[in-house]
Amino acid sequence: MFKNWIVPLLLTMAPLALAAEPTTLSVRIVDSSTGEPVEDARVIINHGQAAEPSSAEMIQKGREFRPHSLVVPRGSKVDFPNRDNTQHHVYSFSPAKSFNIELFAGQPEEPILFDKTGVVEVGCNIHDQMQGFILVTESALTARTGPDGMAAIRLPASVSAMADGKLDFSLWHDRLQNTTQTVDVTASIPSSGPLELALDLKLERPEKGRLDGLQKRFQDL
Amino acid sequence: MGIANRIGFRGRLVTAMVALVAVVSISIGALLMLYLFEDEKARAVEQLRLGERVAAEILERRTSLILSRLDVVVRDFGFRSALASRDRATADSALENQSRRVGARFAVIIGSDSQVLATASTPPENLRQRAETLKLLAEAQVNGFASQITVIDGRAIELVTLPVEAPGLRAQLIAGFELGEEVADIIERLSGTEVRYRAKLPGDDNFQFLSDDSAMSDGRLRELAGVSAENQMGSRFVSSPHFFTRILILSDDPQTSLQLLLLINRDASLAAYYKRAIEILLLISGVLILAALIALIVARSLGRPVLALAEYAKSIGDGASPEPPRIRAGGELEELRHALGDMLEKLKDREAQIRYAASHDEITGLPNAHAFLNSVREGFSENQSYRLFGLRINELSNINDTLGLAFGDKVLQAVADRLRHELPDHSELARTGGGEFLMLADACTGEALNALAHQLLDAVQAPLMIDNTPFALRCTMVSLQLPEDAQDTDQVRRRLNLTFELAQSTRQRVTHYQPGRDEDHLRELQIISDLTSAIADMGLHMNYQPKLAMADGSLQQVEALVRWIHPELGFISPEEFIFLAEQSGQITDLTRHILRRVAQDASHWHASGLDIGVAINLSTMDLTRPELIDEVADAFSDWKLPMSAITLEVTESALMDDPETALETLGRLRQLGVTLSVDDFGTGYSSLSQLRKLPVQELKIDKSFVLKLDSEPQDQLIVRSTIDMAHGLGLKIVAEGIENREAWHILKGWGCETGQGFYMSRPVGASDLLATVNKLQDMKPELETPGETTP
């Protein structure tokens, strides 16, 4: 489902009688089908102040984008240096950012500016199996789950003291059914213990080999 | 079996052989046709199976090819860029370009949010709403690709779906490729079968063909359209009259089911099949005709010798001695011929044995009576004259009884040897039964005859030693002169027997036949044979002679006397024919007849008021029959008078022949209440002691003592003492043969109770009895007073 990424921050200006203490929110992401903890899930809390733009890198090494996924604030610039001995043709058709870096080796001419929030899929026209994701966010409250599926996010007082105790989360993982979008959920902060959120995931990243069977048959002939 | 009997051996052989050949060849032909048919079917099945594999492979290859082409298309960067440009015109033109490259009929790109990103060659209107499209998209999500054959606008179309994915691009390509004549042609070329697409369109119950079928006739098309895969469980092979079909289901969508038909047109093979059938039929007919011919020839070659053998057997049966037929064939028929030949030999042997046995006496080896009479017959036919000698050994049965049959046989052999030895050459000798030998010598008379006869008799009667027993025979010899004494064999036999009988009573050593003897014998034979009809046809007459009481001259009884006037021979005396009836056994019938006649006559005169009893004579033989009592009782069942008024008269000799039986019979007759009388008393050899025991009530003095009673003192003595004796024994006396008044009165004076004789009355017929009664009334004075002189 598509959500409007521009969340109106009605609560930020509200002077509260009792300024709440900043708290740390523990979020646990599990696989909805197996109940296993999910590693490397991105958790974004869509409240609080906008993050400051920054610059980041997504290098190509061993015919892979490294890191495989990247979270950057809106307005950030990302560079795509090539560390391989082959050239790459990095491009994206994602609506959040379409770009095209023709074949290059080493450092591209200039970094790419990501000025829209959303998930940008990055690929290489020469090497189909290369895939990378850049999550462009408005929010600064982001985290990544560890092997135990846990992520800790330090909430500013303004956020933790929200009147109704409900938060809007955007979750992403590269094993989502649709990796081109984040999964947006609203959840209440539990009074104690971590907040547990479930994701519908594929078992593992499918091999990019839909014609393998056919090719095998041709080889048999 | 009736038919089998009628059609004979040849017909049966032909029938059997033709039937066998027919059954065999028709079976073979039928099997052959079946095999051909099955073979055609099997080959069709095989070919269609191959066709199916080929078709499946080709379709799969084609799908693979399309997929691999499209795979290249959807990964083409330019194409993806055009799609990602979000410029519809650019996207359409790029898709158009690519679909032309891969030979798609139409193509459409659908974005991840189901909006159309691009189209090429105007895809069908409702493509995205179609069920199979949705199914395809879903399948492609999972597998990365999907293909589906369906019918669109009356064409077989293969829809292929591939995801178009690029970083930042998520869409689905749906392209349609027509399954057309080219694919069909390739399948036809590779498999050797014809190929047709057919589809059942929505709202239509029948299949429609999607290809151009102008080459095929409507009937065949209808047949093909009707071929259904549903009723072929498991196998999708269908055979219909003109096609073998295999059905590949390309799409089993209930809306539009599309099928690929692989056909083998049977027209050519059916034509060949019928041609074969006709050839086989012709062959079978030929073979049948040949078989019939062979069977006929075999039957002829078999039948002819069989018929010849049948003829052979028939002539053997007729007693001929035919030459055996020549038979070229060996084996069983040869066996049969030998068997028939052997049979002929054995028949001849057996016939000779039988003939010998039939014409010879087994004890002496001499010809028997039959053979001898044949010789006699031949002599008659050749008008030769002979002297026939007959010799009988007296007492041969005694010899057999006392010394045994084996001894008797030796006696016969000895006699035969002696006769053979003594007879002149060319004479015939035969043993004709018992101790009888007959000889046939040349005619001789007078001295020569006597010399020969005595020579023979002396030879036979000379003492002989048998088993160290000296033995002398007594023989009777007779002779006849042929043909003077007899003209045929019947006469020979009869007159020979007569002469032997005569020889018993004469004391001569040799008895010659006297001409005329045989006529008496013939008269007796005639009497015997005519007596039966005389009894049956009432040819006998009954006469009745009165018996009067001497005391008062009253008529008490009449004696029944039978009389026979023969139409040719005239009057025959009762003594003669009764004697002959006793000889021939007719006496039984005669007695029964007389009893009935007498009872009948008596009932008439009783009805007219004459109460007179009857006296009836019984024969010796009657007394030996237990039935006599019942016959008497039956005959006189309506008797009016007391039973004692019936007197049965039995001769003395009859009583003395078999006294015990006679005594028993008389006793039972006595129980009936009849009076019993001894007839002809004084002529037989009566034993007076027997007489005492007999249950008789009267004696009847023989008339030989009474006829001359008045003049013969000896007779008077006998009669008088007999009367006294009878009275002493409590018996009454009847005197018969009273010829005159003197005799009547003498007897009356002696106390004789009853008298009978011509003096009073002759025997009269039943109708004259009344007149006789009246006449006797008139005689009464005479009978009561003795006259001085006889009238």
mmCIF file of C-alpha atoms in Angstrom, chain B residues 249-539:
data_model
loop_
_atom_site.group_PDB
_atom_site.id
_atom_site.type_symbol
_atom_site.label_atom_id
_atom_site.label_comp_id
_atom_site.label_asym_id
_atom_site.label_seq_id
_atom_site.Cartn_x
_atom_site.Cartn_y
_atom_site.Cartn_z
ATOM 1 C CA ILE B 249 -6.081 -31.436 -25.340
ATOM 2 C CA LEU B 250 -4.420 -28.087 -25.725
ATOM 3 C CA SER B 251 -6.824 -26.329 -23.486
ATOM 4 C CA ASP B 252 -9.341 -27.943 -21.249
ATOM 5 C CA ASP B 253 -10.893 -24.696 -20.286
ATOM 6 C CA PRO B 254 -14.624 -25.340 -20.005
ATOM 7 C CA GLN B 255 -15.291 -22.089 -21.814
ATOM 8 C CA THR B 256 -13.294 -22.840 -24.901
ATOM 9 C CA SER B 257 -11.814 -26.262 -25.032
ATOM 10 C CA LEU B 258 -9.226 -26.504 -27.738
ATOM 11 C CA GLN B 259 -7.961 -29.778 -29.066
ATOM 12 C CA LEU B 260 -5.372 -30.899 -31.549
ATOM 13 C CA LEU B 261 -6.512 -33.848 -33.605
ATOM 14 C CA LEU B 262 -3.926 -36.167 -35.080
ATOM 15 C CA LEU B 263 -5.557 -38.157 -37.855
ATOM 16 C CA ILE B 264 -4.762 -41.111 -39.952
ATOM 17 C CA ASN B 265 -7.159 -41.313 -42.815
ATOM 18 C CA ARG B 266 -8.216 -44.924 -43.216
ATOM 19 C CA ASP B 267 -9.574 -44.640 -46.721
ATOM 20 C CA ALA B 268 -6.456 -46.008 -48.338
ATOM 21 C CA SER B 269 -5.923 -48.804 -45.866
ATOM 22 C CA LEU B 270 -9.622 -49.708 -45.883
ATOM 23 C CA ALA B 271 -9.531 -49.939 -49.648
ATOM 24 C CA ALA B 272 -6.489 -52.186 -49.386
ATOM 25 C CA TYR B 273 -8.246 -54.128 -46.660
ATOM 26 C CA TYR B 274 -11.321 -54.778 -48.799
ATOM 27 C CA LYS B 275 -9.110 -55.730 -51.689
ATOM 28 C CA ARG B 276 -7.364 -58.260 -49.445
ATOM 29 C CA ALA B 277 -10.700 -59.564 -48.210
ATOM 30 C CA ILE B 278 -11.862 -60.165 -51.754
ATOM 31 C CA GLU B 279 -8.571 -61.847 -52.617
ATOM 32 C CA ILE B 280 -8.827 -64.100 -49.567
ATOM 33 C CA LEU B 281 -12.439 -64.951 -50.387
ATOM 34 C CA LEU B 282 -11.434 -65.841 -53.942
ATOM 35 C CA LEU B 283 -8.603 -67.949 -52.593
ATOM 36 C CA ILE B 284 -10.923 -69.711 -50.140
ATOM 37 C CA SER B 285 -13.462 -70.392 -52.885
ATOM 38 C CA GLY B 286 -10.710 -71.808 -55.060
ATOM 39 C CA VAL B 287 -9.450 -73.987 -52.252
ATOM 40 C CA LEU B 288 -12.984 -75.178 -51.525
ATOM 41 C CA ILE B 289 -13.563 -76.171 -55.143
ATOM 42 C CA LEU B 290 -10.199 -77.898 -55.172
ATOM 43 C CA ALA B 291 -11.024 -79.699 -51.923
ATOM 44 C CA ALA B 292 -14.366 -80.838 -53.303
ATOM 45 C CA LEU B 293 -12.640 -82.118 -56.437
ATOM 46 C CA ILE B 294 -9.963 -83.922 -54.445
ATOM 47 C CA ALA B 295 -12.619 -85.372 -52.158
ATOM 48 C CA LEU B 296 -14.597 -86.564 -55.173
ATOM 49 C CA ILE B 297 -11.510 -88.142 -56.704
ATOM 50 C CA VAL B 298 -10.531 -89.759 -53.406
ATOM 51 C CA ALA B 299 -14.093 -90.906 -52.852
ATOM 52 C CA ARG B 300 -14.171 -92.385 -56.329
ATOM 53 C CA SER B 301 -10.870 -94.126 -55.929
ATOM 54 C CA LEU B 302 -11.969 -95.317 -52.509
ATOM 55 C CA GLY B 303 -15.534 -96.003 -53.478
ATOM 56 C CA ARG B 304 -14.797 -98.110 -56.527
ATOM 57 C CA PRO B 305 -12.762 -100.754 -54.691
ATOM 58 C CA VAL B 306 -15.234 -100.620 -51.830
ATOM 59 C CA LEU B 307 -18.081 -101.249 -54.257
ATOM 60 C CA ALA B 308 -16.058 -104.007 -55.901
ATOM 61 C CA LEU B 309 -15.478 -105.533 -52.478
ATOM 62 C CA ALA B 310 -19.189 -105.158 -51.714
ATOM 63 C CA GLU B 311 -20.000 -107.022 -54.942
ATOM 64 C CA TYR B 312 -17.423 -109.630 -53.976
ATOM 65 C CA ALA B 313 -18.955 -110.035 -50.526
ATOM 66 C CA LYS B 314 -22.437 -110.191 -52.049
ATOM 67 C CA SER B 315 -21.517 -112.984 -54.420
ATOM 68 C CA ILE B 316 -19.818 -114.801 -51.531
ATOM 69 C CA GLY B 317 -23.096 -114.417 -49.685
ATOM 70 C CA ASP B 318 -24.940 -115.828 -52.665
ATOM 71 C CA GLY B 319 -22.797 -118.927 -52.343
ATOM 72 C CA ALA B 320 -20.626 -118.372 -55.395
ATOM 73 C CA SER B 321 -16.846 -118.667 -55.266
ATOM 74 C CA PRO B 322 -15.891 -115.397 -56.993
ATOM 75 C CA GLU B 323 -12.378 -114.267 -57.843
ATOM 76 C CA PRO B 324 -11.298 -111.501 -55.454
ATOM 77 C CA PRO B 325 -11.367 -108.068 -57.165
ATOM 78 C CA ARG B 326 -8.037 -106.447 -58.033
ATOM 79 C CA ILE B 327 -7.346 -103.538 -55.766
ATOM 80 C CA ARG B 328 -4.508 -101.160 -56.543
ATOM 81 C CA ALA B 329 -4.729 -99.399 -53.207
ATOM 82 C CA GLY B 330 -3.047 -101.212 -50.379
ATOM 83 C CA GLY B 331 -3.660 -100.916 -46.674
ATOM 84 C CA GLU B 332 -7.086 -101.354 -45.177
ATOM 85 C CA LEU B 333 -8.884 -102.248 -48.394
ATOM 86 C CA GLU B 334 -6.287 -104.903 -49.067
ATOM 87 C CA GLU B 335 -6.895 -106.145 -45.519
ATOM 88 C CA LEU B 336 -10.619 -106.195 -46.181
ATOM 89 C CA ARG B 337 -10.113 -108.134 -49.380
ATOM 90 C CA HIS B 338 -7.983 -110.680 -47.552
ATOM 91 C CA ALA B 339 -10.562 -110.866 -44.800
ATOM 92 C CA LEU B 340 -13.315 -111.476 -47.332
ATOM 93 C CA GLY B 341 -11.152 -114.093 -49.037
ATOM 94 C CA ASP B 342 -10.525 -115.795 -45.709
ATOM 95 C CA MET B 343 -14.211 -115.554 -44.977
ATOM 96 C CA LEU B 344 -14.961 -117.272 -48.275
ATOM 97 C CA GLU B 345 -12.541 -120.091 -47.427
ATOM 98 C CA LYS B 346 -13.956 -120.481 -43.927
ATOM 99 C CA LEU B 347 -17.502 -120.319 -45.225
ATOM 100 C CA LYS B 348 -16.703 -123.061 -47.689
ATOM 101 C CA ASP B 349 -15.160 -125.179 -44.939
ATOM 102 C CA ARG B 350 -18.043 -124.581 -42.608
ATOM 103 C CA GLU B 351 -20.548 -125.181 -45.359
ATOM 104 C CA ALA B 352 -18.836 -128.439 -46.169
ATOM 105 C CA GLN B 353 -18.922 -129.387 -42.495
ATOM 106 C CA ILE B 354 -22.567 -128.421 -42.229
ATOM 107 C CA ARG B 355 -23.397 -130.196 -45.421
ATOM 108 C CA TYR B 356 -21.557 -133.292 -44.189
ATOM 109 C CA ALA B 357 -23.269 -133.064 -40.801
ATOM 110 C CA ALA B 358 -26.599 -132.536 -42.497
ATOM 111 C CA SER B 359 -26.208 -135.528 -44.727
ATOM 112 C CA HIS B 360 -24.331 -137.918 -42.471
ATOM 113 C CA ASP B 361 -24.897 -139.777 -39.320
ATOM 114 C CA GLU B 362 -22.253 -138.888 -36.798
ATOM 115 C CA ILE B 363 -22.063 -142.256 -35.122
ATOM 116 C CA THR B 364 -21.500 -144.459 -38.112
ATOM 117 C CA GLY B 365 -20.382 -141.888 -40.649
ATOM 118 C CA LEU B 366 -23.020 -143.198 -43.013
ATOM 119 C CA PRO B 367 -25.360 -140.921 -44.975
ATOM 120 C CA ASN B 368 -28.435 -140.012 -42.953
ATOM 121 C CA ALA B 369 -32.130 -140.237 -43.785
ATOM 122 C CA HIS B 370 -32.103 -136.909 -45.580
ATOM 123 C CA ALA B 371 -29.209 -137.923 -47.829
ATOM 124 C CA PHE B 372 -30.697 -141.341 -48.428
ATOM 125 C CA LEU B 373 -34.054 -139.928 -49.446
ATOM 126 C CA ASN B 374 -32.237 -137.558 -51.808
ATOM 127 C CA SER B 375 -30.633 -140.583 -53.449
ATOM 128 C CA VAL B 376 -34.040 -142.244 -53.675
ATOM 129 C CA ARG B 377 -35.465 -139.084 -55.236
ATOM 130 C CA GLU B 378 -32.662 -139.046 -57.791
ATOM 131 C CA GLY B 379 -33.366 -142.670 -58.575
ATOM 132 C CA PHE B 380 -37.016 -141.792 -59.251
ATOM 133 C CA SER B 381 -36.096 -138.881 -61.478
ATOM 134 C CA GLU B 382 -33.737 -141.129 -63.479
ATOM 135 C CA ASN B 383 -36.446 -143.828 -63.743
ATOM 136 C CA GLN B 384 -34.107 -146.391 -62.267
ATOM 137 C CA SER B 385 -35.427 -149.368 -60.409
ATOM 138 C CA TYR B 386 -33.971 -150.480 -57.121
ATOM 139 C CA ARG B 387 -34.542 -152.822 -54.298
ATOM 140 C CA LEU B 388 -34.782 -151.024 -50.989
ATOM 141 C CA PHE B 389 -33.894 -152.928 -47.854
ATOM 142 C CA GLY B 390 -34.757 -151.761 -44.392
ATOM 143 C CA LEU B 391 -33.212 -153.230 -41.272
ATOM 144 C CA ARG B 392 -34.141 -152.442 -37.703
ATOM 145 C CA ILE B 393 -32.256 -153.601 -34.661
ATOM 146 C CA ASN B 394 -34.845 -154.860 -32.203
ATOM 147 C CA GLU B 395 -34.501 -153.729 -28.665
ATOM 148 C CA LEU B 396 -31.857 -151.089 -29.367
ATOM 149 C CA SER B 397 -33.323 -148.920 -26.616
ATOM 150 C CA ASN B 398 -32.963 -151.813 -24.214
ATOM 151 C CA ILE B 399 -29.325 -152.209 -25.231
ATOM 152 C CA ASN B 400 -28.775 -148.510 -24.608
ATOM 153 C CA ASP B 401 -30.584 -148.620 -21.301
ATOM 154 C CA THR B 402 -28.828 -151.673 -19.951
ATOM 155 C CA LEU B 403 -25.350 -151.501 -21.487
ATOM 156 C CA GLY B 404 -25.025 -147.747 -22.005
ATOM 157 C CA LEU B 405 -25.131 -145.428 -24.962
ATOM 158 C CA ALA B 406 -21.454 -145.871 -25.832
ATOM 159 C CA PHE B 407 -22.038 -149.584 -26.165
ATOM 160 C CA GLY B 408 -25.111 -148.947 -28.257
ATOM 161 C CA ASP B 409 -23.048 -146.716 -30.534
ATOM 162 C CA LYS B 410 -20.478 -149.495 -30.959
ATOM 163 C CA VAL B 411 -23.266 -151.892 -31.864
ATOM 164 C CA LEU B 412 -24.467 -149.449 -34.519
ATOM 165 C CA GLN B 413 -20.944 -149.066 -35.908
ATOM 166 C CA ALA B 414 -20.502 -152.811 -36.051
ATOM 167 C CA VAL B 415 -23.800 -153.237 -37.872
ATOM 168 C CA ALA B 416 -22.850 -150.471 -40.292
ATOM 169 C CA ASP B 417 -19.492 -152.148 -40.995
ATOM 170 C CA ARG B 418 -21.077 -155.515 -41.616
ATOM 171 C CA LEU B 419 -23.749 -154.125 -43.898
ATOM 172 C CA ARG B 420 -21.186 -152.101 -45.826
ATOM 173 C CA HIS B 421 -19.108 -155.210 -46.168
ATOM 174 C CA GLU B 422 -21.968 -157.432 -47.338
ATOM 175 C CA LEU B 423 -23.686 -155.049 -49.710
ATOM 176 C CA PRO B 424 -22.879 -155.348 -53.384
ATOM 177 C CA ASP B 425 -20.892 -152.510 -54.915
ATOM 178 C CA HIS B 426 -22.782 -149.416 -56.067
ATOM 179 C CA SER B 427 -25.261 -149.972 -53.309
ATOM 180 C CA GLU B 428 -26.168 -147.218 -50.925
ATOM 181 C CA LEU B 429 -26.285 -147.634 -47.195
ATOM 182 C CA ALA B 430 -27.659 -145.138 -44.694
ATOM 183 C CA ARG B 431 -28.488 -145.004 -41.038
ATOM 184 C CA THR B 432 -31.847 -143.276 -40.850
ATOM 185 C CA GLY B 433 -32.262 -142.978 -37.112
ATOM 186 C CA GLY B 434 -32.478 -145.194 -34.051
ATOM 187 C CA GLY B 435 -31.527 -148.713 -34.969
ATOM 188 C CA GLU B 436 -32.760 -148.327 -38.556
ATOM 189 C CA PHE B 437 -30.573 -148.854 -41.604
ATOM 190 C CA LEU B 438 -31.766 -148.446 -45.165
ATOM 191 C CA MET B 439 -30.037 -149.859 -48.224
ATOM 192 C CA LEU B 440 -30.536 -149.271 -51.876
ATOM 193 C CA ALA B 441 -29.343 -152.081 -54.092
ATOM 194 C CA ASP B 442 -29.874 -153.012 -57.692
ATOM 195 C CA ALA B 443 -33.334 -154.358 -58.403
ATOM 196 C CA CYS B 444 -33.688 -158.025 -57.742
ATOM 197 C CA THR B 445 -36.567 -160.441 -57.234
ATOM 198 C CA GLY B 446 -37.224 -164.011 -56.346
ATOM 199 C CA GLU B 447 -34.251 -166.120 -55.388
ATOM 200 C CA ALA B 448 -31.675 -163.398 -55.784
ATOM 201 C CA LEU B 449 -33.668 -161.120 -53.526
ATOM 202 C CA ASN B 450 -34.071 -163.755 -50.844
ATOM 203 C CA ALA B 451 -30.418 -164.691 -51.058
ATOM 204 C CA LEU B 452 -29.251 -161.098 -50.654
ATOM 205 C CA ALA B 453 -31.722 -160.389 -47.853
ATOM 206 C CA HIS B 454 -30.777 -163.471 -45.883
ATOM 207 C CA GLN B 455 -27.099 -162.807 -46.476
ATOM 208 C CA LEU B 456 -27.446 -159.325 -45.019
ATOM 209 C CA LEU B 457 -29.594 -160.466 -42.104
ATOM 210 C CA ASP B 458 -27.281 -163.342 -41.257
ATOM 211 C CA ALA B 459 -24.284 -161.075 -41.362
ATOM 212 C CA VAL B 460 -25.852 -158.648 -38.965
ATOM 213 C CA GLN B 461 -27.215 -161.271 -36.633
ATOM 214 C CA ALA B 462 -23.977 -163.193 -36.439
ATOM 215 C CA PRO B 463 -22.521 -162.987 -32.935
ATOM 216 C CA LEU B 464 -20.125 -160.121 -32.461
ATOM 217 C CA MET B 465 -17.621 -159.155 -29.803
ATOM 218 C CA ILE B 466 -17.941 -155.712 -28.346
ATOM 219 C CA ASP B 467 -15.687 -154.756 -25.457
ATOM 220 C CA ASN B 468 -14.899 -158.433 -25.042
ATOM 221 C CA THR B 469 -18.600 -159.105 -24.668
ATOM 222 C CA PRO B 470 -20.051 -161.672 -27.038
ATOM 223 C CA PHE B 471 -23.219 -160.252 -28.381
ATOM 224 C CA ALA B 472 -25.994 -161.322 -30.731
ATOM 225 C CA LEU B 473 -28.520 -158.989 -32.281
ATOM 226 C CA ARG B 474 -32.114 -159.587 -33.359
ATOM 227 C CA CYS B 475 -33.155 -157.599 -36.362
ATOM 228 C CA THR B 476 -36.207 -157.047 -38.477
ATOM 229 C CA MET B 477 -35.767 -156.808 -42.205
ATOM 230 C CA VAL B 478 -38.149 -155.473 -44.844
ATOM 231 C CA SER B 479 -37.847 -154.678 -48.509
ATOM 232 C CA LEU B 480 -39.595 -152.653 -51.185
ATOM 233 C CA GLN B 481 -39.285 -152.761 -54.917
ATOM 234 C CA LEU B 482 -38.857 -149.310 -56.392
ATOM 235 C CA PRO B 483 -40.549 -147.760 -58.224
ATOM 236 C CA GLU B 484 -43.270 -150.451 -58.251
ATOM 237 C CA ASP B 485 -43.983 -150.353 -54.504
ATOM 238 C CA ALA B 486 -43.665 -146.607 -54.082
ATOM 239 C CA GLN B 487 -43.526 -143.684 -56.470
ATOM 240 C CA ASP B 488 -42.230 -140.918 -54.263
ATOM 241 C CA THR B 489 -40.268 -140.461 -51.084
ATOM 242 C CA ASP B 490 -43.356 -139.883 -48.950
ATOM 243 C CA GLN B 491 -44.760 -143.197 -50.055
ATOM 244 C CA VAL B 492 -41.386 -144.814 -49.539
ATOM 245 C CA ARG B 493 -41.279 -143.635 -45.941
ATOM 246 C CA ARG B 494 -44.872 -144.488 -45.172
ATOM 247 C CA ARG B 495 -44.843 -147.922 -46.779
ATOM 248 C CA LEU B 496 -41.509 -148.733 -45.223
ATOM 249 C CA ASN B 497 -42.954 -147.978 -41.792
ATOM 250 C CA LEU B 498 -46.077 -149.983 -42.588
ATOM 251 C CA THR B 499 -44.000 -152.931 -43.632
ATOM 252 C CA PHE B 500 -41.900 -152.703 -40.472
ATOM 253 C CA GLU B 501 -45.126 -152.655 -38.433
ATOM 254 C CA LEU B 502 -46.373 -155.654 -40.363
ATOM 255 C CA ALA B 503 -43.085 -157.443 -39.804
ATOM 256 C CA GLN B 504 -43.579 -157.070 -36.044
ATOM 257 C CA SER B 505 -46.691 -159.227 -36.283
ATOM 258 C CA THR B 506 -45.535 -161.731 -38.931
ATOM 259 C CA ARG B 507 -42.921 -164.265 -38.042
ATOM 260 C CA GLN B 508 -41.042 -164.019 -41.306
ATOM 261 C CA ARG B 509 -37.357 -163.140 -41.366
ATOM 262 C CA VAL B 510 -37.839 -160.776 -44.218
ATOM 263 C CA THR B 511 -41.113 -159.007 -44.928
ATOM 264 C CA HIS B 512 -41.809 -157.644 -48.404
ATOM 265 C CA TYR B 513 -44.279 -154.881 -48.972
ATOM 266 C CA GLN B 514 -47.628 -156.039 -50.241
ATOM 267 C CA PRO B 515 -49.277 -153.628 -52.673
ATOM 268 C CA GLY B 516 -52.589 -152.346 -51.207
ATOM 269 C CA ARG B 517 -51.394 -152.289 -47.646
ATOM 270 C CA ASP B 518 -50.822 -148.669 -47.813
ATOM 271 C CA GLU B 519 -54.418 -147.953 -48.963
ATOM 272 C CA ASP B 520 -55.756 -149.212 -45.594
ATOM 273 C CA HIS B 521 -53.294 -146.964 -43.937
ATOM 274 C CA LEU B 522 -54.373 -144.028 -46.086
ATOM 275 C CA ARG B 523 -58.011 -144.747 -45.217
ATOM 276 C CA GLU B 524 -57.085 -144.566 -41.552
ATOM 277 C CA LEU B 525 -55.283 -141.279 -42.105
ATOM 278 C CA GLN B 526 -58.338 -139.903 -43.876
ATOM 279 C CA ILE B 527 -60.636 -141.052 -41.119
ATOM 280 C CA ILE B 528 -58.412 -139.419 -38.539
ATOM 281 C CA SER B 529 -58.231 -136.161 -40.431
ATOM 282 C CA ASP B 530 -61.964 -136.076 -41.248
ATOM 283 C CA LEU B 531 -63.080 -137.012 -37.763
ATOM 284 C CA THR B 532 -62.171 -133.594 -36.415
ATOM 285 C CA SER B 533 -64.399 -131.832 -38.918
ATOM 286 C CA ALA B 534 -67.126 -134.435 -38.411
ATOM 287 C CA ILE B 535 -67.141 -133.632 -34.685
ATOM 288 C CA ALA B 536 -67.140 -129.882 -35.363
ATOM 289 C CA ASP B 537 -69.750 -129.988 -38.155
ATOM 290 C CA MET B 538 -72.171 -132.400 -36.452
ATOM 291 C CA GLY B 539 -71.330 -135.082 -39.018
#
